[in-house]
């Protein structure tokens, strides 16, 4: 006996239920893959150009003594930084996260791991997973978010909206991870920085512990002195942008 849906198909009607369900599933699947794979731009790249300050931001930690070395260099000159932390490092180095907060630095979300958004994770749970890791470690959730590798998709933007976070990117990027000379690294930053700039630096690499960031730590005083010579203070992102740096409550 020919099933009812096949009879419908044979008769040229495309609305029989199994065919319709299959069609919808195929369309949803294709859209998910498309939306999950296409990079989408946006986010804050700098503050007003008449600002007397810049924000130095540090991605890819926590990274132990390198993260703390960057923080100490900032503190020695009365400055503060914003650390875009890879979530899984919070459980591994909670004392580093708490030291940053205690010394007046700002923590921000750099996802729970350092992978690009995957079409196989259309809800992009890694942002919310990261927030949960901040809540568990320091009792608060960051307001600022920056995607690993700076890659956003239509679906990860939906996750940004659900999480109530603000995407903050950068306008100064100097490939600091391949620098071998602190003085030359400082010159790279100072050649590009402008009032209101958001500077991307890396106190870690991909959230992997122990990556050597000595050159950055040694460049920090030179960068800060150069900024000061131009009348620019290094402040946290919340101060530069005039918005709170943490959410009122964790979602
Ligand atoms: Zn990163």
Coordinates of C-alpha atoms in Angstrom, one line a residue, residues 102-207:
X102 CA 41.3 44.2 44.2
X103 CA 43.8 46.5 42.6
X104 CA 41.2 48.4 40.6
X105 CA 41.4 46.8 37.2
X106 CA 38.3 45.9 35.2
X107 CA 37.5 42.3 34.0
X108 CA 35.7 41.8 30.7
X109 CA 34.4 38.7 28.9
X110 CA 36.4 37.0 26.1
X111 CA 34.2 34.0 25.9
X112 CA 34.5 30.7 27.8
X113 CA 37.2 29.4 25.5
X114 CA 39.2 30.9 22.6
X115 CA 37.5 29.2 19.6
X116 CA 35.7 31.1 16.8
X117 CA 31.9 30.9 16.9
X118 CA 30.7 27.5 15.6
X119 CA 27.7 26.9 13.4
X120 CA 27.2 23.7 15.5
X121 CA 26.6 26.0 18.6
X122 CA 23.9 28.3 17.1
X123 CA 22.9 29.6 20.6
X124 CA 26.5 30.6 21.2
X125 CA 26.4 29.4 24.8
X126 CA 30.1 30.3 25.3
X127 CA 29.3 33.9 26.1
X128 CA 26.8 32.9 28.9
X129 CA 29.2 30.2 30.1
X130 CA 31.9 32.8 30.4
X131 CA 29.5 35.1 32.4
X132 CA 28.8 32.2 34.8
X133 CA 32.5 31.6 35.3
X134 CA 33.0 35.3 36.3
X135 CA 30.0 35.1 38.7
X136 CA 31.5 32.1 40.3
X137 CA 35.0 33.5 40.7
X138 CA 34.6 37.2 41.4
X139 CA 30.8 37.5 42.1
X140 CA 30.0 39.9 39.3
X141 CA 29.5 39.7 35.5
X142 CA 31.3 42.0 33.0
X143 CA 29.3 44.4 30.8
X144 CA 31.9 44.4 28.1
X145 CA 32.4 41.5 25.7
X146 CA 34.9 40.8 22.9
X147 CA 34.7 37.7 20.8
X148 CA 37.7 35.4 20.3
X149 CA 39.6 36.4 17.2
X150 CA 37.2 39.3 16.9
X151 CA 34.8 37.1 14.9
X152 CA 31.1 37.8 15.2
X153 CA 28.2 36.0 13.4
X154 CA 24.6 36.8 13.1
X155 CA 23.8 34.1 15.7
X156 CA 26.5 35.2 18.1
X157 CA 25.1 38.8 17.9
X158 CA 21.8 37.4 19.1
X159 CA 23.6 35.9 22.0
X160 CA 25.1 39.3 22.8
X161 CA 21.6 40.8 22.9
X162 CA 20.3 38.0 25.2
X163 CA 23.3 38.5 27.6
X164 CA 22.8 42.3 27.7
X165 CA 26.5 42.9 27.2
X166 CA 28.2 45.6 25.1
X167 CA 30.7 44.5 22.3
X168 CA 33.9 46.5 22.5
X169 CA 36.6 46.0 19.9
X170 CA 39.6 48.3 19.3
X171 CA 41.1 50.9 16.9
X172 CA 44.8 50.2 17.7
X173 CA 46.3 46.7 17.1
X174 CA 50.0 46.2 16.7
X175 CA 50.5 42.4 16.7
X176 CA 52.2 42.7 20.1
X177 CA 52.5 38.9 20.3
X178 CA 55.3 38.8 17.8
X179 CA 57.3 41.7 19.3
X180 CA 60.8 40.9 20.5
X181 CA 62.0 44.3 21.7
X182 CA 60.0 46.3 24.4
X183 CA 61.1 49.7 23.1
X184 CA 60.0 48.8 19.5
X185 CA 56.7 47.5 20.8
X186 CA 56.1 50.7 22.7
X187 CA 56.9 52.7 19.6
X188 CA 54.4 50.6 17.6
X189 CA 51.6 51.5 20.1
X190 CA 52.5 55.2 20.4
X191 CA 52.7 55.6 16.6
X192 CA 49.0 54.6 16.2
X193 CA 47.3 55.7 19.4
X194 CA 45.0 58.7 19.4
X195 CA 42.8 60.4 22.0
X196 CA 39.9 58.0 22.8
X197 CA 41.7 55.0 21.4
X198 CA 41.0 51.5 22.6
X199 CA 44.3 49.6 22.3
X200 CA 44.4 45.8 21.9
X201 CA 47.3 44.0 23.6
X202 CA 47.7 40.5 24.9
X203 CA 48.8 39.4 28.4
X204 CA 48.2 35.8 27.3
X205 CA 47.7 33.8 24.1
X206 CA 44.5 31.9 23.5
X207 CA 43.9 31.4 27.2

